[in-house]
GROMACS .gro file of C-alpha atoms in nm:
model
  452
    1UNK     CA    1   0.389   5.194  -0.125
    2UNK     CA    2   0.153   4.922  -0.182
    3UNK     CA    3   0.045   4.647  -0.415
    4UNK     CA    4  -0.176   4.410  -0.501
    5UNK     CA    5  -0.090   4.114  -0.765
    6UNK     CA    6  -0.335   3.930  -0.907
    7UNK     CA    7  -0.281   3.634  -0.702
    8UNK     CA    8  -0.277   3.822  -0.404
    9UNK     CA    9  -0.644   4.010  -0.472
   10UNK     CA   10  -0.767   3.606  -0.565
   11UNK     CA   11  -0.636   3.477  -0.217
   12UNK     CA   12  -0.758   3.715  -0.031
   13UNK     CA   13  -1.100   3.722  -0.211
   14UNK     CA   14  -1.073   3.245  -0.115
   15UNK     CA   15  -1.002   3.353   0.249
   16UNK     CA   16  -1.284   3.595   0.171
   17UNK     CA   17  -1.539   3.293   0.044
   18UNK     CA   18  -1.380   3.064   0.312
   19UNK     CA   19  -1.450   3.329   0.616
   20UNK     CA   20  -1.873   3.348   0.467
   21UNK     CA   21  -1.833   3.016   0.414
   22UNK     CA   22  -1.693   2.922   0.840
   23UNK     CA   23  -1.956   3.140   0.895
   24UNK     CA   24  -2.239   2.936   0.746
   25UNK     CA   25  -2.122   2.634   0.864
   26UNK     CA   26  -2.155   2.800   1.257
   27UNK     CA   27  -2.522   2.840   1.222
   28UNK     CA   28  -2.631   2.512   1.085
   29UNK     CA   29  -2.607   2.245   1.327
   30UNK     CA   30  -2.484   2.009   1.059
   31UNK     CA   31  -2.197   2.138   0.948
   32UNK     CA   32  -2.084   2.242   1.279
   33UNK     CA   33  -2.108   1.832   1.442
   34UNK     CA   34  -1.918   1.784   1.081
   35UNK     CA   35  -1.641   2.015   1.106
   36UNK     CA   36  -1.686   1.988   1.485
   37UNK     CA   37  -1.566   1.545   1.435
   38UNK     CA   38  -1.299   1.625   1.166
   39UNK     CA   39  -1.102   1.847   1.465
   40UNK     CA   40  -1.121   1.566   1.727
   41UNK     CA   41  -0.954   1.356   1.566
   42UNK     CA   42  -0.670   1.372   1.662
   43UNK     CA   43  -0.440   1.367   1.264
   44UNK     CA   44  -0.736   1.561   1.161
   45UNK     CA   45  -0.603   1.828   1.402
   46UNK     CA   46  -0.275   1.837   1.421
   47UNK     CA   47  -0.340   1.875   1.039
   48UNK     CA   48  -0.557   2.206   1.101
   49UNK     CA   49  -0.293   2.331   1.319
   50UNK     CA   50   0.001   2.216   1.068
   51UNK     CA   51  -0.183   2.311   0.749
   52UNK     CA   52  -0.257   2.694   0.915
   53UNK     CA   53   0.068   2.783   0.958
   54UNK     CA   54   0.191   2.688   0.597
   55UNK     CA   55  -0.116   2.947   0.579
   56UNK     CA   56  -0.014   3.187   0.786
   57UNK     CA   57   0.339   3.211   0.594
   58UNK     CA   58   0.168   3.232   0.258
   59UNK     CA   59  -0.071   3.481   0.412
   60UNK     CA   60   0.201   3.731   0.554
   61UNK     CA   61   0.361   3.668   0.144
   62UNK     CA   62   0.090   3.816  -0.058
   63UNK     CA   63   0.070   4.126   0.102
   64UNK     CA   64   0.322   4.324  -0.142
   65UNK     CA   65   0.437   4.643  -0.130
   66UNK     CA   66   0.732   4.869  -0.302
   67UNK     CA   67   0.961   4.996   0.010
   68UNK     CA   68   1.080   5.367   0.031
   69UNK     CA   69   1.427   5.448  -0.165
   70UNK     CA   70   1.694   5.519   0.108
   71UNK     CA   71   1.798   5.839  -0.108
   72UNK     CA   72   1.468   5.963  -0.262
   73UNK     CA   73   1.446   6.207  -0.581
   74UNK     CA   74   1.230   6.386  -0.725
   75UNK     CA   75   1.063   6.144  -0.957
   76UNK     CA   76   1.111   5.867  -0.703
   77UNK     CA   77   1.054   5.821  -0.392
   78UNK     CA   78   1.031   5.326  -0.373
   79UNK     CA   79   1.210   5.169  -0.513
   80UNK     CA   80   1.084   4.931  -0.795
   81UNK     CA   81   1.094   4.630  -0.620
   82UNK     CA   82   0.848   4.427  -0.478
   83UNK     CA   83   0.867   4.296  -0.174
   84UNK     CA   84   0.610   4.039   0.093
   85UNK     CA   85   0.571   4.157   0.475
   86UNK     CA   86   0.711   3.805   0.512
   87UNK     CA   87   1.062   3.943   0.367
   88UNK     CA   88   1.053   4.191   0.578
   89UNK     CA   89   1.016   3.983   0.855
   90UNK     CA   90   1.304   3.736   0.731
   91UNK     CA   91   1.546   4.015   0.726
   92UNK     CA   92   1.887   3.877   0.803
   93UNK     CA   93   1.761   3.512   0.574
   94UNK     CA   94   1.718   3.756   0.218
   95UNK     CA   95   1.997   3.990   0.241
   96UNK     CA   96   2.270   3.802   0.358
   97UNK     CA   97   2.373   3.625   0.115
   98UNK     CA   98   2.689   3.472  -0.080
   99UNK     CA   99   2.937   3.453  -0.302
  100UNK     CA  100   2.783   3.109  -0.381
  101UNK     CA  101   2.795   2.727  -0.258
  102UNK     CA  102   2.802   2.652   0.094
  103UNK     CA  103   2.676   2.388   0.333
  104UNK     CA  104   2.390   2.451   0.628
  105UNK     CA  105   2.562   2.585   0.889
  106UNK     CA  106   2.915   2.603   0.703
  107UNK     CA  107   3.193   2.829   0.831
  108UNK     CA  108   3.313   2.835   0.483
  109UNK     CA  109   3.246   2.786   0.104
  110UNK     CA  110   3.156   2.493  -0.040
  111UNK     CA  111   3.390   2.575  -0.360
  112UNK     CA  112   3.752   2.627  -0.372
  113UNK     CA  113   3.955   2.978  -0.478
  114UNK     CA  114   4.243   3.163  -0.505
  115UNK     CA  115   4.287   3.306  -0.187
  116UNK     CA  116   4.578   3.471  -0.012
  117UNK     CA  117   4.764   3.290   0.281
  118UNK     CA  118   5.059   3.440   0.451
  119UNK     CA  119   5.146   3.649   0.043
  120UNK     CA  120   5.090   3.378  -0.142
  121UNK     CA  121   4.808   3.286  -0.430
  122UNK     CA  122   4.669   2.905  -0.293
  123UNK     CA  123   4.281   2.776  -0.382
  124UNK     CA  124   4.099   2.674  -0.081
  125UNK     CA  125   3.772   2.706   0.088
  126UNK     CA  126   3.747   3.107   0.174
  127UNK     CA  127   3.603   3.166   0.492
  128UNK     CA  128   3.172   3.315   0.439
  129UNK     CA  129   3.139   3.675   0.459
  130UNK     CA  130   2.788   3.623   0.687
  131UNK     CA  131   2.743   3.270   0.822
  132UNK     CA  132   2.931   3.227   1.125
  133UNK     CA  133   3.122   3.563   1.050
  134UNK     CA  134   3.066   3.602   1.453
  135UNK     CA  135   3.345   3.339   1.586
  136UNK     CA  136   3.667   3.336   1.581
  137UNK     CA  137   3.781   3.013   1.575
  138UNK     CA  138   3.479   2.765   1.377
  139UNK     CA  139   3.688   2.491   1.436
  140UNK     CA  140   3.618   2.464   1.799
  141UNK     CA  141   3.377   2.731   1.858
  142UNK     CA  142   3.103   2.569   1.628
  143UNK     CA  143   2.927   2.314   1.811
  144UNK     CA  144   2.874   2.447   2.135
  145UNK     CA  145   2.761   2.842   1.913
  146UNK     CA  146   2.491   2.612   1.740
  147UNK     CA  147   2.413   2.400   2.053
  148UNK     CA  148   2.344   2.760   2.290
  149UNK     CA  149   2.126   2.936   1.936
  150UNK     CA  150   1.950   2.605   1.958
  151UNK     CA  151   1.835   2.540   2.323
  152UNK     CA  152   1.814   2.952   2.357
  153UNK     CA  153   1.574   2.919   2.013
  154UNK     CA  154   1.406   2.639   2.169
  155UNK     CA  155   1.353   2.813   2.523
  156UNK     CA  156   1.139   3.140   2.341
  157UNK     CA  157   0.937   2.897   2.161
  158UNK     CA  158   0.822   2.720   2.494
  159UNK     CA  159   0.811   3.097   2.707
  160UNK     CA  160   0.543   3.216   2.407
  161UNK     CA  161   0.414   2.889   2.367
  162UNK     CA  162   0.295   2.902   2.777
  163UNK     CA  163   0.175   3.199   2.744
  164UNK     CA  164  -0.049   3.127   2.498
  165UNK     CA  165  -0.193   2.747   2.710
  166UNK     CA  166  -0.233   2.989   3.002
  167UNK     CA  167  -0.451   3.245   2.745
  168UNK     CA  168  -0.673   2.954   2.574
  169UNK     CA  169  -0.705   2.754   2.954
  170UNK     CA  170  -0.841   3.119   3.098
  171UNK     CA  171  -1.074   3.121   2.772
  172UNK     CA  172  -1.194   2.835   2.837
  173UNK     CA  173  -1.245   2.795   3.200
  174UNK     CA  174  -1.511   3.109   3.091
  175UNK     CA  175  -1.620   2.972   2.819
  176UNK     CA  176  -1.766   2.557   2.954
  177UNK     CA  177  -1.819   2.299   2.622
  178UNK     CA  178  -2.180   2.113   2.727
  179UNK     CA  179  -2.145   1.853   3.003
  180UNK     CA  180  -2.300   1.642   2.558
  181UNK     CA  181  -2.004   1.761   2.337
  182UNK     CA  182  -1.699   1.621   2.356
  183UNK     CA  183  -1.335   1.776   2.446
  184UNK     CA  184  -1.122   1.846   2.152
  185UNK     CA  185  -0.747   1.675   2.188
  186UNK     CA  186  -0.607   1.982   2.339
  187UNK     CA  187  -0.307   1.785   2.457
  188UNK     CA  188  -0.227   1.715   2.063
  189UNK     CA  189  -0.283   2.077   1.985
  190UNK     CA  190  -0.091   2.225   2.259
  191UNK     CA  191   0.235   1.969   2.165
  192UNK     CA  192   0.209   2.061   1.759
  193UNK     CA  193   0.169   2.476   1.897
  194UNK     CA  194   0.493   2.366   2.109
  195UNK     CA  195   0.705   2.190   1.826
  196UNK     CA  196   0.608   2.448   1.512
  197UNK     CA  197   0.666   2.778   1.860
  198UNK     CA  198   0.963   2.562   1.986
  199UNK     CA  199   1.120   2.544   1.605
  200UNK     CA  200   1.055   2.894   1.468
  201UNK     CA  201   1.277   2.954   1.769
  202UNK     CA  202   1.558   2.799   1.678
  203UNK     CA  203   1.495   2.891   1.369
  204UNK     CA  204   1.571   3.258   1.469
  205UNK     CA  205   1.822   3.227   1.681
  206UNK     CA  206   2.005   3.041   1.396
  207UNK     CA  207   1.882   3.262   1.118
  208UNK     CA  208   2.135   3.537   1.205
  209UNK     CA  209   2.454   3.335   1.298
  210UNK     CA  210   2.457   3.039   1.000
  211UNK     CA  211   2.253   2.911   0.672
  212UNK     CA  212   2.082   2.655   0.851
  213UNK     CA  213   2.010   2.447   0.509
  214UNK     CA  214   2.241   2.610   0.378
  215UNK     CA  215   2.316   2.856   0.003
  216UNK     CA  216   2.189   2.801  -0.348
  217UNK     CA  217   2.536   2.874  -0.644
  218UNK     CA  218   2.422   3.255  -0.614
  219UNK     CA  219   2.483   3.271  -0.266
  220UNK     CA  220   2.096   3.292  -0.162
  221UNK     CA  221   2.028   3.088   0.182
  222UNK     CA  222   1.806   2.750   0.103
  223UNK     CA  223   1.549   2.807   0.350
  224UNK     CA  224   1.488   3.165   0.232
  225UNK     CA  225   1.349   2.980  -0.048
  226UNK     CA  226   1.177   2.669   0.054
  227UNK     CA  227   1.019   2.914   0.280
  228UNK     CA  228   0.956   3.164  -0.047
  229UNK     CA  229   0.785   2.839  -0.196
  230UNK     CA  230   0.541   2.752   0.010
  231UNK     CA  231   0.326   3.056  -0.087
  232UNK     CA  232   0.367   2.942  -0.439
  233UNK     CA  233   0.298   2.568  -0.390
  234UNK     CA  234  -0.043   2.728  -0.125
  235UNK     CA  235  -0.149   2.883  -0.453
  236UNK     CA  236  -0.156   2.652  -0.674
  237UNK     CA  237  -0.384   2.443  -0.465
  238UNK     CA  238  -0.559   2.676  -0.378
  239UNK     CA  239  -0.681   2.974  -0.709
  240UNK     CA  240  -0.659   2.607  -0.908
  241UNK     CA  241  -0.930   2.484  -0.656
  242UNK     CA  242  -1.143   2.788  -0.693
  243UNK     CA  243  -1.128   2.823  -1.090
  244UNK     CA  244  -1.239   2.470  -1.090
  245UNK     CA  245  -1.557   2.489  -0.952
  246UNK     CA  246  -1.807   2.687  -1.075
  247UNK     CA  247  -1.755   2.424  -1.380
  248UNK     CA  248  -1.739   2.157  -1.220
  249UNK     CA  249  -2.069   2.197  -0.981
  250UNK     CA  250  -2.216   2.458  -1.189
  251UNK     CA  251  -2.209   2.193  -1.511
  252UNK     CA  252  -2.237   1.835  -1.351
  253UNK     CA  253  -2.576   1.978  -1.115
  254UNK     CA  254  -2.683   2.050  -1.447
  255UNK     CA  255  -2.624   1.703  -1.627
  256UNK     CA  256  -2.788   1.492  -1.357
  257UNK     CA  257  -3.096   1.639  -1.329
  258UNK     CA  258  -3.154   1.819  -1.680
  259UNK     CA  259  -3.074   1.530  -1.872
  260UNK     CA  260  -3.181   1.510  -2.174
  261UNK     CA  261  -2.959   1.703  -2.443
  262UNK     CA  262  -2.751   1.935  -2.153
  263UNK     CA  263  -2.591   1.602  -2.055
  264UNK     CA  264  -2.550   1.454  -2.351
  265UNK     CA  265  -2.359   1.841  -2.428
  266UNK     CA  266  -2.183   1.815  -2.106
  267UNK     CA  267  -2.020   1.425  -2.097
  268UNK     CA  268  -1.939   1.541  -2.480
  269UNK     CA  269  -1.718   1.822  -2.361
  270UNK     CA  270  -1.600   1.655  -2.039
  271UNK     CA  271  -1.542   1.328  -2.279
  272UNK     CA  272  -1.310   1.589  -2.551
  273UNK     CA  273  -1.111   1.759  -2.229
  274UNK     CA  274  -0.976   1.465  -2.088
  275UNK     CA  275  -0.915   1.294  -2.405
  276UNK     CA  276  -0.662   1.575  -2.438
  277UNK     CA  277  -0.324   1.476  -2.181
  278UNK     CA  278  -0.310   1.742  -1.985
  279UNK     CA  279   0.058   1.838  -1.978
  280UNK     CA  280   0.139   1.895  -2.373
  281UNK     CA  281  -0.273   2.105  -2.320
  282UNK     CA  282  -0.119   2.320  -2.043
  283UNK     CA  283   0.242   2.327  -2.296
  284UNK     CA  284   0.162   2.528  -2.542
  285UNK     CA  285  -0.075   2.752  -2.329
  286UNK     CA  286   0.208   2.790  -2.072
  287UNK     CA  287   0.411   2.855  -2.459
  288UNK     CA  288   0.187   3.102  -2.604
  289UNK     CA  289   0.205   3.368  -2.273
  290UNK     CA  290   0.534   3.402  -2.295
  291UNK     CA  291   0.497   3.497  -2.697
  292UNK     CA  292   0.283   3.756  -2.570
  293UNK     CA  293   0.476   3.816  -2.286
  294UNK     CA  294   0.772   3.894  -2.466
  295UNK     CA  295   0.555   4.064  -2.723
  296UNK     CA  296   0.414   4.284  -2.488
  297UNK     CA  297   0.694   4.296  -2.292
  298UNK     CA  298   0.623   4.687  -2.174
  299UNK     CA  299   0.268   4.602  -2.018
  300UNK     CA  300   0.466   4.476  -1.751
  301UNK     CA  301   0.664   4.677  -1.504
  302UNK     CA  302   0.875   4.463  -1.291
  303UNK     CA  303   0.985   4.083  -1.311
  304UNK     CA  304   0.741   3.977  -1.014
  305UNK     CA  305   0.507   4.088  -1.205
  306UNK     CA  306   0.549   3.911  -1.553
  307UNK     CA  307   0.608   3.601  -1.271
  308UNK     CA  308   0.283   3.661  -1.068
  309UNK     CA  309   0.062   3.661  -1.512
  310UNK     CA  310   0.249   3.365  -1.556
  311UNK     CA  311   0.164   3.192  -1.268
  312UNK     CA  312  -0.225   3.301  -1.232
  313UNK     CA  313  -0.242   3.174  -1.561
  314UNK     CA  314  -0.113   2.797  -1.440
  315UNK     CA  315  -0.385   2.830  -1.161
  316UNK     CA  316  -0.643   2.889  -1.516
  317UNK     CA  317  -0.498   2.599  -1.683
  318UNK     CA  318  -0.507   2.359  -1.400
  319UNK     CA  319  -0.867   2.481  -1.321
  320UNK     CA  320  -0.983   2.418  -1.694
  321UNK     CA  321  -0.852   2.113  -1.685
  322UNK     CA  322  -0.885   1.957  -1.351
  323UNK     CA  323  -1.307   2.005  -1.311
  324UNK     CA  324  -1.343   1.654  -1.531
  325UNK     CA  325  -1.333   1.472  -1.265
  326UNK     CA  326  -1.543   1.611  -0.990
  327UNK     CA  327  -1.869   1.693  -1.294
  328UNK     CA  328  -1.905   1.344  -1.276
  329UNK     CA  329  -1.904   1.256  -0.966
  330UNK     CA  330  -2.135   1.537  -0.930
  331UNK     CA  331  -2.365   1.410  -1.232
  332UNK     CA  332  -2.395   1.055  -1.135
  333UNK     CA  333  -2.505   1.177  -0.759
  334UNK     CA  334  -2.739   1.400  -0.862
  335UNK     CA  335  -2.931   1.147  -1.077
  336UNK     CA  336  -3.038   1.008  -0.797
  337UNK     CA  337  -3.121   1.287  -0.623
  338UNK     CA  338  -3.346   1.404  -0.921
  339UNK     CA  339  -3.586   1.003  -0.782
  340UNK     CA  340  -3.621   1.113  -0.401
  341UNK     CA  341  -3.986   1.219  -0.310
  342UNK     CA  342  -3.892   1.576  -0.185
  343UNK     CA  343  -3.706   1.670  -0.569
  344UNK     CA  344  -4.010   1.490  -0.731
  345UNK     CA  345  -4.261   1.656  -0.524
  346UNK     CA  346  -4.108   2.011  -0.564
  347UNK     CA  347  -4.179   1.908  -0.906
  348UNK     CA  348  -4.499   1.887  -0.892
  349UNK     CA  349  -4.572   2.163  -0.716
  350UNK     CA  350  -4.397   2.355  -1.055
  351UNK     CA  351  -4.080   2.498  -0.822
  352UNK     CA  352  -3.883   2.616  -1.137
  353UNK     CA  353  -3.594   2.396  -1.213
  354UNK     CA  354  -3.297   2.600  -1.145
  355UNK     CA  355  -3.465   2.680  -0.763
  356UNK     CA  356  -3.468   2.346  -0.737
  357UNK     CA  357  -3.143   2.238  -0.804
  358UNK     CA  358  -3.027   2.559  -0.585
  359UNK     CA  359  -3.213   2.487  -0.298
  360UNK     CA  360  -3.222   2.113  -0.293
  361UNK     CA  361  -2.963   1.954  -0.476
  362UNK     CA  362  -2.701   2.154  -0.451
  363UNK     CA  363  -2.643   2.176  -0.032
  364UNK     CA  364  -2.697   1.776  -0.025
  365UNK     CA  365  -2.379   1.736  -0.240
  366UNK     CA  366  -2.220   2.044  -0.121
  367UNK     CA  367  -2.038   1.683   0.106
  368UNK     CA  368  -1.892   1.561  -0.197
  369UNK     CA  369  -1.752   1.922  -0.327
  370UNK     CA  370  -1.544   1.923  -0.044
  371UNK     CA  371  -1.377   1.613  -0.014
  372UNK     CA  372  -1.258   1.641  -0.368
  373UNK     CA  373  -1.162   1.960  -0.287
  374UNK     CA  374  -0.964   1.820  -0.028
  375UNK     CA  375  -0.789   1.554  -0.189
  376UNK     CA  376  -0.694   1.782  -0.482
  377UNK     CA  377  -0.489   1.969  -0.291
  378UNK     CA  378  -0.197   1.794  -0.237
  379UNK     CA  379  -0.229   1.702  -0.607
  380UNK     CA  380  -0.213   2.026  -0.746
  381UNK     CA  381   0.053   2.103  -0.476
  382UNK     CA  382   0.308   1.778  -0.643
  383UNK     CA  383   0.173   1.890  -1.041
  384UNK     CA  384   0.321   2.214  -0.961
  385UNK     CA  385   0.636   2.037  -0.880
  386UNK     CA  386   0.594   1.804  -1.230
  387UNK     CA  387   0.555   2.112  -1.439
  388UNK     CA  388   0.857   2.270  -1.302
  389UNK     CA  389   1.129   2.010  -1.325
  390UNK     CA  390   0.963   1.991  -1.689
  391UNK     CA  391   1.011   2.391  -1.763
  392UNK     CA  392   0.630   2.418  -1.809
  393UNK     CA  393   0.515   2.538  -1.461
  394UNK     CA  394   0.594   2.883  -1.322
  395UNK     CA  395   0.852   3.185  -1.424
  396UNK     CA  396   1.205   3.051  -1.348
  397UNK     CA  397   1.229   3.371  -1.140
  398UNK     CA  398   1.004   3.259  -0.889
  399UNK     CA  399   1.053   3.089  -0.547
  400UNK     CA  400   0.867   2.711  -0.618
  401UNK     CA  401   0.938   2.353  -0.472
  402UNK     CA  402   0.942   2.216  -0.834
  403UNK     CA  403   1.239   2.489  -0.995
  404UNK     CA  404   1.492   2.443  -0.719
  405UNK     CA  405   1.399   2.053  -0.770
  406UNK     CA  406   1.522   2.164  -1.095
  407UNK     CA  407   1.798   2.336  -0.997
  408UNK     CA  408   1.884   2.098  -0.796
  409UNK     CA  409   1.978   1.792  -1.126
  410UNK     CA  410   2.242   1.963  -1.156
  411UNK     CA  411   2.372   2.005  -0.861
  412UNK     CA  412   2.336   1.660  -0.764
  413UNK     CA  413   2.611   1.541  -1.060
  414UNK     CA  414   2.885   1.826  -0.957
  415UNK     CA  415   3.182   1.707  -0.768
  416UNK     CA  416   3.111   1.785  -0.451
  417UNK     CA  417   2.776   1.730  -0.417
  418UNK     CA  418   2.468   1.950  -0.335
  419UNK     CA  419   2.218   1.787  -0.177
  420UNK     CA  420   2.121   2.067   0.020
  421UNK     CA  421   1.832   2.201  -0.289
  422UNK     CA  422   1.686   1.908  -0.373
  423UNK     CA  423   1.641   1.757   0.036
  424UNK     CA  424   1.501   2.124   0.176
  425UNK     CA  425   1.284   2.158  -0.101
  426UNK     CA  426   1.145   1.754  -0.061
  427UNK     CA  427   1.106   1.770   0.329
  428UNK     CA  428   0.897   2.056   0.343
  429UNK     CA  429   0.693   1.953   0.012
  430UNK     CA  430   0.572   1.630   0.170
  431UNK     CA  431   0.511   1.786   0.541
  432UNK     CA  432   0.252   2.039   0.350
  433UNK     CA  433   0.128   1.712   0.095
  434UNK     CA  434   0.165   1.487   0.427
  435UNK     CA  435  -0.025   1.693   0.669
  436UNK     CA  436  -0.331   1.751   0.389
  437UNK     CA  437  -0.409   1.417   0.308
  438UNK     CA  438  -0.444   1.291   0.699
  439UNK     CA  439  -0.706   1.639   0.664
  440UNK     CA  440  -0.825   1.455   0.359
  441UNK     CA  441  -0.835   1.149   0.525
  442UNK     CA  442  -1.100   1.329   0.801
  443UNK     CA  443  -1.336   1.567   0.602
  444UNK     CA  444  -1.378   1.204   0.504
  445UNK     CA  445  -1.441   1.069   0.732
  446UNK     CA  446  -1.650   1.328   0.845
  447UNK     CA  447  -1.894   1.381   0.604
  448UNK     CA  448  -1.869   1.141   0.358
  449UNK     CA  449  -2.254   0.943   0.467
  450UNK     CA  450  -2.092   0.626   0.312
  451UNK     CA  451  -1.839   0.571   0.537
  452UNK     CA  452  -2.095   0.695   0.833
   0.00000   0.00000   0.00000
């Protein structure tokens, strides 16, 4: 039984918009040339591949359904639990739950427990139920078993990569690019795809036998939590943009073109909004939503729907408070554009103002919009981590890097130290933000006329 959450709907709506823009960009010669120049840059091509990997995980984790009960009854045939396609693909990571903490690649618990040894009750580190359970002598066999699994997974990834190289090579020979068009950095793209496929192959070989990043307090796999957090970070960065763009584009272009009292009202609006501390505004909105959901708890069929509504509300608040910067940029650019000869000629011929904005002004400021969107993505991902760290971000039951960092705050102060939750969330968030920034640099160089 398929389930469409609110954030799923808006994510697929955004993907449809991206697809429509891709078609328009392909038909437009200058847009096609600009995007090709982005891909022709080595770091731009690598960033597109890596971000495509993150986006693929987010999409798989956004296709939800109610699983069928093993023993259906007359009243219910499906469970109230909401799973995703990604949960099915990574089954062992989700289902193999230990009792408590365990270190990466460990075969025994991280905490001492009372256990019976030769008829006596002693305190020690019991063996894990799943991690390393297939080993007879873990201390001697674990290193060799991990090495064999790593080599096997890397070989499988390389085999899939070889098949892809042959397929793409055949397609390239059929459709050779024109001689006057510079070739894409295929070696860098192939190397990046090889690295990703090798990592996927290694992880697939290891997850059934070990916990790669260990487990948390309740025994859940940390790698599973980290991968599930990708959807939250991507949604924060994309849905906030979807909400912010209409306000920024409409108000910024209107303020710059019409000037007068329209400009005064819009300037007063975003100046007033900027004078309110953003964190306090977000905290007040989240607390208000929490009070509403507590008073109407019967309206939500599951915790997943409740957490999803809070995530969407957080995106809305971030979008309503982050449009002012782009609005200012567009206002300044339109103030210059309205004095151009082609705009003055359109005014002299009596073309309506809204038509001038749509046909002549908006296409000439889209490079600013695109650059700002890509630059703001990484900032929004980091904002989610900060807001969740101070308990005004996403719902605590939702997987996110901010919630993992918030939990690691207490784990780092215990003895022995539990460091792997913080390390895993930091590594994945760092990789996403790094390649988003590298892509932003490539987009800015390709679209910004001042850089050119």
